[in-house]
Amino acid sequence: MWVPSTGTTTPPPTTGTTAVSFNVTYSGTTTGQDVYVLGSTAQLGAWNTANAIKLSGATYPVWKGTINLTSGTSVQYKYIRKDAAGNVLYEGGTNRSFTPSGTTQTRTETWQ
């Protein structure tokens, strides 16, 4: 059991994983193109587009996927579009960020 030392309000470190469902609406793809999520942690490809996580287009134009991320560890990420030739298009805007918590979490977003 965690007991804070006198005078501190720092919570205990969070351990475990959070199953994060990514749902992004994007209708800018054509045949042979897919949408991926890419980010700052190893689970999100560590900003290496070759390791990006492919999302399912089964509910097009909403692309979906669930990834286990380390709970309590802040992540930054972006959505990208890739084609079979390896061409990559990053969504615009700044990096998205959040800190996974709990057992499940959902990110419902629109391509920037």
mmCIF file with all atom_site columns, C-alpha atoms in Angstrom:
data_model
loop_
_atom_site.group_PDB
_atom_site.id
_atom_site.type_symbol
_atom_site.label_atom_id
_atom_site.label_alt_id
_atom_site.label_comp_id
_atom_site.label_asym_id
_atom_site.label_entity_id
_atom_site.label_seq_id
_atom_site.pdbx_PDB_ins_code
_atom_site.Cartn_x
_atom_site.Cartn_y
_atom_site.Cartn_z
_atom_site.occupancy
_atom_site.B_iso_or_equiv
_atom_site.pdbx_formal_charge
_atom_site.auth_seq_id
_atom_site.auth_comp_id
_atom_site.auth_asym_id
_atom_site.auth_atom_id
_atom_site.pdbx_PDB_model_num
ATOM 1   C CA . MET A 1 1   ? 0.000   0.000  0.000   1.00 0.00 ? 1   MET A CA 1
ATOM 2   C CA . TRP A 1 2   ? 1.293   3.446  -0.955  1.00 0.00 ? 2   TRP A CA 1
ATOM 3   C CA . VAL A 1 3   ? 1.552   6.002  1.810   1.00 0.00 ? 3   VAL A CA 1
ATOM 4   C CA . PRO A 1 4   ? 2.697   9.526  0.945   1.00 0.00 ? 4   PRO A CA 1
ATOM 5   C CA . SER A 1 5   ? 5.527   11.006 2.945   1.00 0.00 ? 5   SER A CA 1
ATOM 6   C CA . THR A 1 6   ? 4.659   13.936 5.126   1.00 0.00 ? 6   THR A CA 1
ATOM 7   C CA . GLY A 1 7   ? 3.841   17.083 3.133   1.00 0.00 ? 7   GLY A CA 1
ATOM 8   C CA . THR A 1 8   ? 3.624   15.495 -0.312  1.00 0.00 ? 8   THR A CA 1
ATOM 9   C CA . THR A 1 9   ? 0.604   15.129 -2.545  1.00 0.00 ? 9   THR A CA 1
ATOM 10  C CA . THR A 1 10  ? 2.343   13.169 -5.321  1.00 0.00 ? 10  THR A CA 1
ATOM 11  C CA . PRO A 1 11  ? 0.263   10.137 -6.308  1.00 0.00 ? 11  PRO A CA 1
ATOM 12  C CA . PRO A 1 12  ? 1.841   6.705  -6.729  1.00 0.00 ? 12  PRO A CA 1
ATOM 13  C CA . PRO A 1 13  ? 3.228   5.868  -10.160 1.00 0.00 ? 13  PRO A CA 1
ATOM 14  C CA . THR A 1 14  ? 0.714   4.273  -12.496 1.00 0.00 ? 14  THR A CA 1
ATOM 15  C CA . THR A 1 15  ? 1.624   0.855  -13.824 1.00 0.00 ? 15  THR A CA 1
ATOM 16  C CA . GLY A 1 16  ? 0.067   -1.410 -16.357 1.00 0.00 ? 16  GLY A CA 1
ATOM 17  C CA . THR A 1 17  ? -1.477  -0.697 -19.701 1.00 0.00 ? 17  THR A CA 1
ATOM 18  C CA . THR A 1 18  ? -4.493  1.101  -21.078 1.00 0.00 ? 18  THR A CA 1
ATOM 19  C CA . ALA A 1 19  ? -6.253  -0.268 -24.170 1.00 0.00 ? 19  ALA A CA 1
ATOM 20  C CA . VAL A 1 20  ? -6.639  2.929  -26.202 1.00 0.00 ? 20  VAL A CA 1
ATOM 21  C CA . SER A 1 21  ? -9.138  2.920  -29.072 1.00 0.00 ? 21  SER A CA 1
ATOM 22  C CA . PHE A 1 22  ? -8.200  5.408  -31.792 1.00 0.00 ? 22  PHE A CA 1
ATOM 23  C CA . ASN A 1 23  ? -11.119 6.490  -34.016 1.00 0.00 ? 23  ASN A CA 1
ATOM 24  C CA . VAL A 1 24  ? -10.290 9.131  -36.618 1.00 0.00 ? 24  VAL A CA 1
ATOM 25  C CA . THR A 1 25  ? -12.642 10.402 -39.300 1.00 0.00 ? 25  THR A CA 1
ATOM 26  C CA . TYR A 1 26  ? -10.844 10.927 -42.607 1.00 0.00 ? 26  TYR A CA 1
ATOM 27  C CA . SER A 1 27  ? -12.297 10.588 -46.101 1.00 0.00 ? 27  SER A CA 1
ATOM 28  C CA . GLY A 1 28  ? -9.201  11.720 -48.016 1.00 0.00 ? 28  GLY A CA 1
ATOM 29  C CA . THR A 1 29  ? -7.986  8.270  -49.022 1.00 0.00 ? 29  THR A CA 1
ATOM 30  C CA . THR A 1 30  ? -8.160  6.497  -52.349 1.00 0.00 ? 30  THR A CA 1
ATOM 31  C CA . THR A 1 31  ? -7.677  2.827  -53.219 1.00 0.00 ? 31  THR A CA 1
ATOM 32  C CA . GLY A 1 32  ? -4.288  1.656  -51.971 1.00 0.00 ? 32  GLY A CA 1
ATOM 33  C CA . GLN A 1 33  ? -4.032  4.204  -49.172 1.00 0.00 ? 33  GLN A CA 1
ATOM 34  C CA . ASP A 1 34  ? -4.485  3.545  -45.462 1.00 0.00 ? 34  ASP A CA 1
ATOM 35  C CA . VAL A 1 35  ? -4.510  5.602  -42.269 1.00 0.00 ? 35  VAL A CA 1
ATOM 36  C CA . TYR A 1 36  ? -2.079  4.924  -39.436 1.00 0.00 ? 36  TYR A CA 1
ATOM 37  C CA . VAL A 1 37  ? -1.355  6.320  -35.991 1.00 0.00 ? 37  VAL A CA 1
ATOM 38  C CA . LEU A 1 38  ? 2.256   7.222  -35.196 1.00 0.00 ? 38  LEU A CA 1
ATOM 39  C CA . GLY A 1 39  ? 3.729   8.593  -32.000 1.00 0.00 ? 39  GLY A CA 1
ATOM 40  C CA . SER A 1 40  ? 6.377   9.148  -29.386 1.00 0.00 ? 40  SER A CA 1
ATOM 41  C CA . THR A 1 41  ? 6.365   5.724  -27.718 1.00 0.00 ? 41  THR A CA 1
ATOM 42  C CA . ALA A 1 42  ? 7.532   2.331  -28.943 1.00 0.00 ? 42  ALA A CA 1
ATOM 43  C CA . GLN A 1 43  ? 3.899   1.125  -28.948 1.00 0.00 ? 43  GLN A CA 1
ATOM 44  C CA . LEU A 1 44  ? 3.117   3.923  -31.449 1.00 0.00 ? 44  LEU A CA 1
ATOM 45  C CA . GLY A 1 45  ? 6.176   3.384  -33.652 1.00 0.00 ? 45  GLY A CA 1
ATOM 46  C CA . ALA A 1 46  ? 8.590   5.854  -31.980 1.00 0.00 ? 46  ALA A CA 1
ATOM 47  C CA . TRP A 1 47  ? 8.037   8.364  -34.838 1.00 0.00 ? 47  TRP A CA 1
ATOM 48  C CA . ASN A 1 48  ? 9.297   5.813  -37.403 1.00 0.00 ? 48  ASN A CA 1
ATOM 49  C CA . THR A 1 49  ? 6.708   5.699  -40.209 1.00 0.00 ? 49  THR A CA 1
ATOM 50  C CA . ALA A 1 50  ? 7.744   2.115  -41.029 1.00 0.00 ? 50  ALA A CA 1
ATOM 51  C CA . ASN A 1 51  ? 6.504   1.127  -37.535 1.00 0.00 ? 51  ASN A CA 1
ATOM 52  C CA . ALA A 1 52  ? 3.246   3.126  -37.587 1.00 0.00 ? 52  ALA A CA 1
ATOM 53  C CA . ILE A 1 53  ? 0.122   1.250  -36.491 1.00 0.00 ? 53  ILE A CA 1
ATOM 54  C CA . LYS A 1 54  ? -2.336  0.641  -39.323 1.00 0.00 ? 54  LYS A CA 1
ATOM 55  C CA . LEU A 1 55  ? -5.956  1.452  -38.525 1.00 0.00 ? 55  LEU A CA 1
ATOM 56  C CA . SER A 1 56  ? -8.896  -0.464 -39.954 1.00 0.00 ? 56  SER A CA 1
ATOM 57  C CA . GLY A 1 57  ? -10.965 1.207  -42.670 1.00 0.00 ? 57  GLY A CA 1
ATOM 58  C CA . ALA A 1 58  ? -13.874 -1.238 -42.212 1.00 0.00 ? 58  ALA A CA 1
ATOM 59  C CA . THR A 1 59  ? -16.096 1.626  -40.994 1.00 0.00 ? 59  THR A CA 1
ATOM 60  C CA . TYR A 1 60  ? -14.809 4.187  -43.542 1.00 0.00 ? 60  TYR A CA 1
ATOM 61  C CA . PRO A 1 61  ? -14.584 7.151  -43.283 1.00 0.00 ? 61  PRO A CA 1
ATOM 62  C CA . VAL A 1 62  ? -13.829 6.333  -39.634 1.00 0.00 ? 62  VAL A CA 1
ATOM 63  C CA . TRP A 1 63  ? -10.512 4.538  -39.254 1.00 0.00 ? 63  TRP A CA 1
ATOM 64  C CA . LYS A 1 64  ? -10.203 2.484  -36.048 1.00 0.00 ? 64  LYS A CA 1
ATOM 65  C CA . GLY A 1 65  ? -7.683  0.552  -34.006 1.00 0.00 ? 65  GLY A CA 1
ATOM 66  C CA . THR A 1 66  ? -6.936  -0.355 -30.396 1.00 0.00 ? 66  THR A CA 1
ATOM 67  C CA . ILE A 1 67  ? -3.402  -0.201 -29.020 1.00 0.00 ? 67  ILE A CA 1
ATOM 68  C CA . ASN A 1 68  ? -2.157  -1.057 -25.528 1.00 0.00 ? 68  ASN A CA 1
ATOM 69  C CA . LEU A 1 69  ? -0.225  1.926  -24.167 1.00 0.00 ? 69  LEU A CA 1
ATOM 70  C CA . THR A 1 70  ? 1.629   2.291  -20.873 1.00 0.00 ? 70  THR A CA 1
ATOM 71  C CA . SER A 1 71  ? -0.708  3.831  -18.302 1.00 0.00 ? 71  SER A CA 1
ATOM 72  C CA . GLY A 1 72  ? 0.451   7.090  -16.776 1.00 0.00 ? 72  GLY A CA 1
ATOM 73  C CA . THR A 1 73  ? 3.020   7.808  -19.512 1.00 0.00 ? 73  THR A CA 1
ATOM 74  C CA . SER A 1 74  ? 2.288   10.886 -21.634 1.00 0.00 ? 74  SER A CA 1
ATOM 75  C CA . VAL A 1 75  ? 2.300   10.277 -25.397 1.00 0.00 ? 75  VAL A CA 1
ATOM 76  C CA . GLN A 1 76  ? 2.339   12.494 -28.446 1.00 0.00 ? 76  GLN A CA 1
ATOM 77  C CA . TYR A 1 77  ? 0.955   11.256 -31.753 1.00 0.00 ? 77  TYR A CA 1
ATOM 78  C CA . LYS A 1 78  ? -0.320  12.106 -35.224 1.00 0.00 ? 78  LYS A CA 1
ATOM 79  C CA . TYR A 1 79  ? -2.334  10.342 -37.875 1.00 0.00 ? 79  TYR A CA 1
ATOM 80  C CA . ILE A 1 80  ? -0.662  9.658  -41.194 1.00 0.00 ? 80  ILE A CA 1
ATOM 81  C CA . ARG A 1 81  ? -1.769  8.377  -44.584 1.00 0.00 ? 81  ARG A CA 1
ATOM 82  C CA . LYS A 1 82  ? 0.471   5.898  -46.388 1.00 0.00 ? 82  LYS A CA 1
ATOM 83  C CA . ASP A 1 83  ? 0.212   4.229  -49.766 1.00 0.00 ? 83  ASP A CA 1
ATOM 84  C CA . ALA A 1 84  ? 1.677   0.957  -51.072 1.00 0.00 ? 84  ALA A CA 1
ATOM 85  C CA . ALA A 1 85  ? 4.716   2.810  -52.467 1.00 0.00 ? 85  ALA A CA 1
ATOM 86  C CA . GLY A 1 86  ? 5.537   4.134  -48.988 1.00 0.00 ? 86  GLY A CA 1
ATOM 87  C CA . ASN A 1 87  ? 4.524   7.752  -49.602 1.00 0.00 ? 87  ASN A CA 1
ATOM 88  C CA . VAL A 1 88  ? 3.497   9.405  -46.343 1.00 0.00 ? 88  VAL A CA 1
ATOM 89  C CA . LEU A 1 89  ? 1.187   12.353 -45.657 1.00 0.00 ? 89  LEU A CA 1
ATOM 90  C CA . TYR A 1 90  ? 1.081   13.704 -42.091 1.00 0.00 ? 90  TYR A CA 1
ATOM 91  C CA . GLU A 1 91  ? -2.067  15.373 -40.831 1.00 0.00 ? 91  GLU A CA 1
ATOM 92  C CA . GLY A 1 92  ? -1.620  19.105 -40.216 1.00 0.00 ? 92  GLY A CA 1
ATOM 93  C CA . GLY A 1 93  ? -1.503  20.929 -36.922 1.00 0.00 ? 93  GLY A CA 1
ATOM 94  C CA . THR A 1 94  ? 0.500   20.273 -33.811 1.00 0.00 ? 94  THR A CA 1
ATOM 95  C CA . ASN A 1 95  ? 1.093   16.853 -32.324 1.00 0.00 ? 95  ASN A CA 1
ATOM 96  C CA . ARG A 1 96  ? -1.812  15.454 -30.366 1.00 0.00 ? 96  ARG A CA 1
ATOM 97  C CA . SER A 1 97  ? -1.065  14.404 -26.776 1.00 0.00 ? 97  SER A CA 1
ATOM 98  C CA . PHE A 1 98  ? -2.652  12.716 -23.792 1.00 0.00 ? 98  PHE A CA 1
ATOM 99  C CA . THR A 1 99  ? -1.807  10.458 -20.872 1.00 0.00 ? 99  THR A CA 1
ATOM 100 C CA . PRO A 1 100 ? -3.425  7.000  -20.956 1.00 0.00 ? 100 PRO A CA 1
ATOM 101 C CA . SER A 1 101 ? -5.190  6.030  -17.739 1.00 0.00 ? 101 SER A CA 1
ATOM 102 C CA . GLY A 1 102 ? -7.529  3.327  -16.549 1.00 0.00 ? 102 GLY A CA 1
ATOM 103 C CA . THR A 1 103 ? -8.044  0.039  -18.341 1.00 0.00 ? 103 THR A CA 1
ATOM 104 C CA . THR A 1 104 ? -9.613  1.499  -21.506 1.00 0.00 ? 104 THR A CA 1
ATOM 105 C CA . GLN A 1 105 ? -9.755  4.885  -23.169 1.00 0.00 ? 105 GLN A CA 1
ATOM 106 C CA . THR A 1 106 ? -11.147 6.166  -26.476 1.00 0.00 ? 106 THR A CA 1
ATOM 107 C CA . ARG A 1 107 ? -9.804  8.926  -28.723 1.00 0.00 ? 107 ARG A CA 1
ATOM 108 C CA . THR A 1 108 ? -12.506 10.071 -31.179 1.00 0.00 ? 108 THR A CA 1
ATOM 109 C CA . GLU A 1 109 ? -11.061 12.656 -33.539 1.00 0.00 ? 109 GLU A CA 1
ATOM 110 C CA . THR A 1 110 ? -11.161 14.233 -36.992 1.00 0.00 ? 110 THR A CA 1
ATOM 111 C CA . TRP A 1 111 ? -8.100  14.400 -39.252 1.00 0.00 ? 111 TRP A CA 1
ATOM 112 C CA . GLN A 1 112 ? -6.502  17.880 -38.983 1.00 0.00 ? 112 GLN A CA 1
#
